[in-house]
Amino acid sequence: MRELTGTAIVKWLDVELPKVQNLRLDLLGETITGELVHLELQSGNDAAMPLRMAEYCLGVFRLFGRFPRQIVLYVGEPELRMENELRDVDVHFRYRVIDMRSLDGELLLESEEVGDNVIAILAQLRDHREAVRRIVERIAGLAESERRTAMAQLFILAGLRRWSKTVEEEARKMPIHIDILENEVLGPVFQKGRQEGRQEGRQEGELTILRKQIESRFGVLPDWASEKLAALSPAEMEDLSVRVLHAESLEILLS
């Protein structure tokens, strides 16, 4: 939090904003000076993010009578492409967007808190395999219940960077052996991660082919079109691969 905000959070507030739809913030904290800090974790590029953040901001103000300082912490694998403001003639709303990869993961690795060590896998690191080895080694020294929880968290975050296999390899080298595939807690998490990774790989391949088809007809895609393609389901991609052969324009194809 010091790296993100320059200050420390003294307590986290459990808040469900009262509205027609119940807006649920990821993290809302209060600093030692009484400032509210809203941290939203995001693993994908969401074109509607500015609107969401504005709704969160007004919801917090309605509840506490104070505007929060807002930060979107992007932890996804694709390049960060989200806007960070809403602007009109008489309106200007802005917040910070930080790519986790821009933060110094070495500082997190040096922390005495295992939670900091684990989240370091998403940040900027000099040697990713060495970092994974250090994290797993630190986890291996925990009590069994804490070890299981920390390893499950590490697998989930490693999946965002496609390093689940590296984590498995390093975990098997530890003096305290962790049978990942048979463990009742970690096994389902790891298996699910591998299945999702294979499915994600197939979808990315289909998206690449579809993108090339569209670009061959309409030229280089603008950002709005790339974002729309990235959000398509497999069925929608299949439908577009047929319609692209006859569409008169990019706008009509993606409408």
Coordinates of C-alpha atoms in Angstrom, one line a residue:
M1 CA 0.0 0.0 0.0
R2 CA 2.9 2.4 0.6
E3 CA 4.1 1.7 -2.9
L4 CA 0.6 2.4 -4.3
T5 CA -0.5 5.3 -2.2
G6 CA 2.5 6.7 -0.4
T7 CA 0.8 6.1 3.0
A8 CA -0.4 3.3 5.2
I9 CA -3.9 1.9 5.6
V10 CA -4.8 1.6 9.3
K11 CA -8.0 -0.4 8.7
W12 CA -10.1 -1.8 5.9
L13 CA -13.8 -0.9 5.8
D14 CA -16.3 -3.6 4.9
V15 CA -18.7 -1.7 2.6
E16 CA -21.6 -2.6 0.5
L17 CA -22.8 0.6 -1.1
P18 CA -26.6 1.2 -0.8
K19 CA -28.0 1.6 -4.3
V20 CA -30.6 0.0 -6.6
Q21 CA -27.8 -2.4 -7.6
N22 CA -25.5 -3.2 -4.7
L23 CA -22.1 -2.0 -5.7
R24 CA -19.3 -4.0 -4.1
L25 CA -15.9 -2.4 -3.9
D26 CA -12.8 -4.6 -3.8
L27 CA -11.0 -2.7 -1.1
L28 CA -11.8 0.5 0.7
G29 CA -9.4 1.7 3.4
E30 CA -9.0 4.6 5.7
T31 CA -5.5 6.1 6.3
I32 CA -4.1 7.4 9.5
T33 CA -5.0 10.9 8.4
G34 CA -8.7 9.9 7.7
E35 CA -8.4 9.8 3.9
L36 CA -10.4 7.1 2.1
V37 CA -8.5 5.0 -0.4
H38 CA -10.4 2.8 -2.9
L39 CA -8.4 0.0 -4.5
E40 CA -10.0 -1.9 -7.4
L41 CA -8.3 -5.0 -8.7
Q42 CA -8.7 -5.6 -12.5
S43 CA -7.5 -8.6 -14.5
G44 CA -8.9 -7.5 -17.9
N45 CA -9.3 -4.4 -20.0
D46 CA -12.8 -3.1 -19.3
A47 CA -14.0 -0.3 -21.6
A48 CA -16.7 0.6 -18.9
M49 CA -14.1 1.0 -16.1
P50 CA -14.3 4.8 -15.9
L51 CA -18.1 4.6 -15.5
R52 CA -17.8 1.9 -12.8
M53 CA -15.2 3.9 -10.9
A54 CA -17.4 7.0 -11.1
E55 CA -20.3 5.0 -9.7
Y56 CA -18.1 3.7 -6.9
C57 CA -16.8 7.2 -6.1
L58 CA -20.3 8.7 -5.8
G59 CA -21.5 5.7 -3.8
V60 CA -18.7 6.1 -1.3
F61 CA -19.3 9.9 -1.1
R62 CA -23.0 9.3 -0.5
L63 CA -22.2 6.9 2.4
F64 CA -19.2 8.7 4.0
G65 CA -19.5 12.3 2.8
R66 CA -15.9 12.1 1.5
F67 CA -14.5 11.4 -1.9
P68 CA -12.0 8.5 -1.9
R69 CA -8.6 8.5 -3.6
Q70 CA -9.1 5.8 -6.3
I71 CA -6.6 3.4 -7.8
V72 CA -7.2 0.6 -10.3
L73 CA -4.5 -2.0 -10.0
Y74 CA -4.3 -3.9 -13.2
V75 CA -3.0 -7.5 -12.8
G76 CA -3.9 -8.9 -16.2
E77 CA -1.6 -10.4 -18.8
P78 CA -2.7 -8.4 -21.9
E79 CA -1.3 -4.9 -22.4
L80 CA -3.1 -2.3 -20.3
R81 CA -5.4 -0.3 -22.6
M82 CA -8.0 1.1 -20.2
E83 CA -8.9 4.8 -19.9
N84 CA -8.7 6.5 -16.5
E85 CA -11.1 9.4 -16.8
L86 CA -14.5 10.6 -17.9
R87 CA -14.4 14.0 -19.5
D88 CA -17.1 16.4 -20.9
V89 CA -17.7 20.1 -21.1
D90 CA -18.6 20.5 -17.4
V91 CA -17.4 17.1 -16.1
H92 CA -14.0 15.8 -15.4
F93 CA -13.6 12.6 -13.4
R94 CA -10.2 11.0 -13.1
Y95 CA -8.5 8.2 -11.1
R96 CA -5.2 6.4 -11.3
V97 CA -4.5 3.1 -13.2
I98 CA -1.4 1.2 -12.3
D99 CA -0.1 -1.8 -14.1
M100 CA 1.2 -4.2 -11.4
R101 CA 4.1 -5.0 -13.7
S102 CA 5.4 -1.4 -13.2
L103 CA 5.9 -2.0 -9.5
D104 CA 9.1 -3.3 -8.0
G105 CA 8.6 -6.9 -7.1
E106 CA 11.9 -7.2 -5.5
L107 CA 10.7 -5.0 -2.6
L108 CA 7.8 -7.4 -2.1
L109 CA 10.1 -10.4 -2.1
E110 CA 12.2 -8.8 0.7
S111 CA 9.1 -8.3 2.9
E112 CA 8.7 -10.4 6.0
E113 CA 5.0 -10.9 5.1
V114 CA 4.3 -14.0 3.0
G115 CA 1.3 -12.3 1.4
D116 CA 3.7 -9.6 0.0
N117 CA 6.0 -12.3 -1.3
V118 CA 3.2 -14.1 -3.0
I119 CA 1.8 -11.0 -4.8
A120 CA 5.3 -10.2 -6.0
I121 CA 4.8 -12.8 -8.7
L122 CA 2.6 -10.2 -10.5
A123 CA 5.1 -7.4 -10.3
Q124 CA 8.4 -6.5 -12.0
L125 CA 11.1 -9.1 -11.3
R126 CA 14.7 -9.6 -12.4
D127 CA 14.4 -13.4 -12.5
H128 CA 10.9 -14.9 -12.4
R129 CA 12.0 -18.5 -11.8
E130 CA 14.3 -17.5 -8.9
A131 CA 11.5 -15.4 -7.5
V132 CA 9.1 -18.3 -7.6
R133 CA 11.7 -20.5 -5.9
R134 CA 12.1 -17.9 -3.1
I135 CA 8.4 -17.6 -2.6
V136 CA 7.8 -21.4 -2.5
E137 CA 10.7 -21.8 -0.1
R138 CA 9.2 -19.2 2.2
I139 CA 5.8 -20.9 2.0
A140 CA 7.3 -24.3 2.8
G141 CA 8.4 -22.9 6.2
L142 CA 4.8 -22.1 7.2
A143 CA 2.5 -24.2 9.3
E144 CA 0.5 -26.7 7.3
S145 CA -2.8 -24.8 7.2
E146 CA -1.1 -21.5 6.3
R147 CA 1.1 -23.3 3.7
R148 CA -2.0 -24.7 1.9
T149 CA -3.7 -21.3 1.8
A150 CA -0.5 -19.5 0.6
M151 CA 0.1 -22.1 -2.1
A152 CA -3.5 -21.9 -3.3
Q153 CA -3.1 -18.1 -3.6
L154 CA 0.2 -18.5 -5.4
F155 CA -1.3 -20.8 -7.9
I156 CA -4.1 -18.5 -8.6
L157 CA -1.8 -15.5 -9.2
A158 CA 0.7 -17.5 -11.1
G159 CA -2.1 -18.4 -13.5
L160 CA -2.4 -14.7 -14.4
R161 CA 1.2 -14.8 -15.6
R162 CA 1.2 -18.4 -16.9
W163 CA 3.7 -19.6 -14.4
S164 CA 1.7 -22.3 -12.8
K165 CA 4.0 -25.0 -14.2
T166 CA 7.0 -23.2 -12.7
V167 CA 5.3 -23.1 -9.3
E168 CA 4.6 -26.8 -9.5
E169 CA 8.2 -27.6 -10.4
E170 CA 9.6 -25.5 -7.6
A171 CA 7.1 -26.8 -5.1
R172 CA 8.2 -30.4 -5.8
K173 CA 11.8 -29.5 -4.9
M174 CA 10.9 -28.3 -1.4
P175 CA 12.0 -30.3 1.7
I176 CA 8.4 -30.3 2.9
H177 CA 6.9 -32.1 -0.1
I178 CA 3.6 -30.8 -1.3
D179 CA 1.7 -33.2 -3.6
I180 CA -0.1 -30.6 -5.6
L181 CA -2.2 -32.8 -7.8
E182 CA -3.4 -35.0 -5.0
N183 CA -3.8 -32.4 -2.3
E184 CA -7.6 -31.9 -1.6
V185 CA -7.1 -28.1 -1.5
L186 CA -4.5 -27.4 -4.1
G187 CA -5.3 -30.2 -6.6
P188 CA -8.6 -28.8 -7.8
V189 CA -7.1 -25.3 -8.0
F190 CA -4.2 -26.4 -10.1
Q191 CA -6.2 -28.7 -12.3
K192 CA -8.8 -25.9 -12.9
G193 CA -5.9 -23.6 -13.7
R194 CA -4.4 -26.0 -16.3
Q195 CA -7.8 -26.6 -17.9
E196 CA -8.5 -22.9 -18.1
G197 CA -5.0 -22.3 -19.5
R198 CA -5.6 -24.8 -22.3
Q199 CA -9.0 -23.3 -23.1
E200 CA -7.6 -19.8 -23.0
G201 CA -4.9 -20.9 -25.4
R202 CA -7.4 -22.3 -27.9
Q203 CA -9.5 -19.1 -27.7
E204 CA -6.5 -16.9 -28.2
G205 CA -5.6 -18.9 -31.3
E206 CA -9.1 -18.5 -32.7
L207 CA -9.1 -14.8 -31.9
T208 CA -5.7 -14.3 -33.7
I209 CA -7.1 -16.0 -36.8
L210 CA -10.3 -14.0 -36.7
R211 CA -8.4 -10.8 -36.2
K212 CA -6.2 -11.5 -39.3
Q213 CA -9.4 -12.2 -41.3
I214 CA -10.9 -8.9 -40.3
E215 CA -7.7 -6.9 -40.9
S216 CA -7.3 -8.4 -44.3
R217 CA -10.7 -6.9 -45.2
F218 CA -10.7 -3.6 -43.3
G219 CA -7.1 -2.8 -42.4
V220 CA -5.5 -2.3 -38.9
L221 CA -8.2 -2.4 -36.2
P222 CA -8.9 0.6 -34.0
D223 CA -8.7 0.2 -30.2
W224 CA -12.5 0.0 -29.8
A225 CA -12.7 -2.9 -32.3
S226 CA -9.8 -4.8 -30.6
E227 CA -11.5 -4.4 -27.2
K228 CA -14.8 -5.7 -28.6
L229 CA -13.1 -8.7 -30.2
A230 CA -11.3 -9.5 -26.9
A231 CA -14.6 -9.8 -25.1
L232 CA -16.2 -12.2 -27.5
S233 CA -17.3 -15.7 -26.5
P234 CA -16.2 -18.7 -28.7
A235 CA -19.6 -18.9 -30.3
E236 CA -19.5 -15.2 -31.1
M237 CA -16.1 -15.6 -32.7
E238 CA -17.3 -18.4 -34.8
D239 CA -20.3 -16.3 -36.0
L240 CA -18.0 -13.4 -36.9
S241 CA -15.6 -15.6 -38.9
V242 CA -18.5 -16.3 -41.2
R243 CA -20.0 -12.8 -41.3
V244 CA -16.7 -11.1 -42.0
L245 CA -16.8 -12.6 -45.5
H246 CA -19.8 -10.5 -46.4
A247 CA -19.8 -7.5 -44.1
E248 CA -19.8 -4.1 -45.8
S249 CA -17.9 -2.3 -43.0
L250 CA -16.1 -2.9 -39.7
E251 CA -18.8 -1.0 -37.8
I252 CA -21.6 -3.2 -39.3
L253 CA -19.6 -6.4 -38.5
L254 CA -19.1 -5.5 -34.9
S255 CA -22.4 -3.8 -34.2

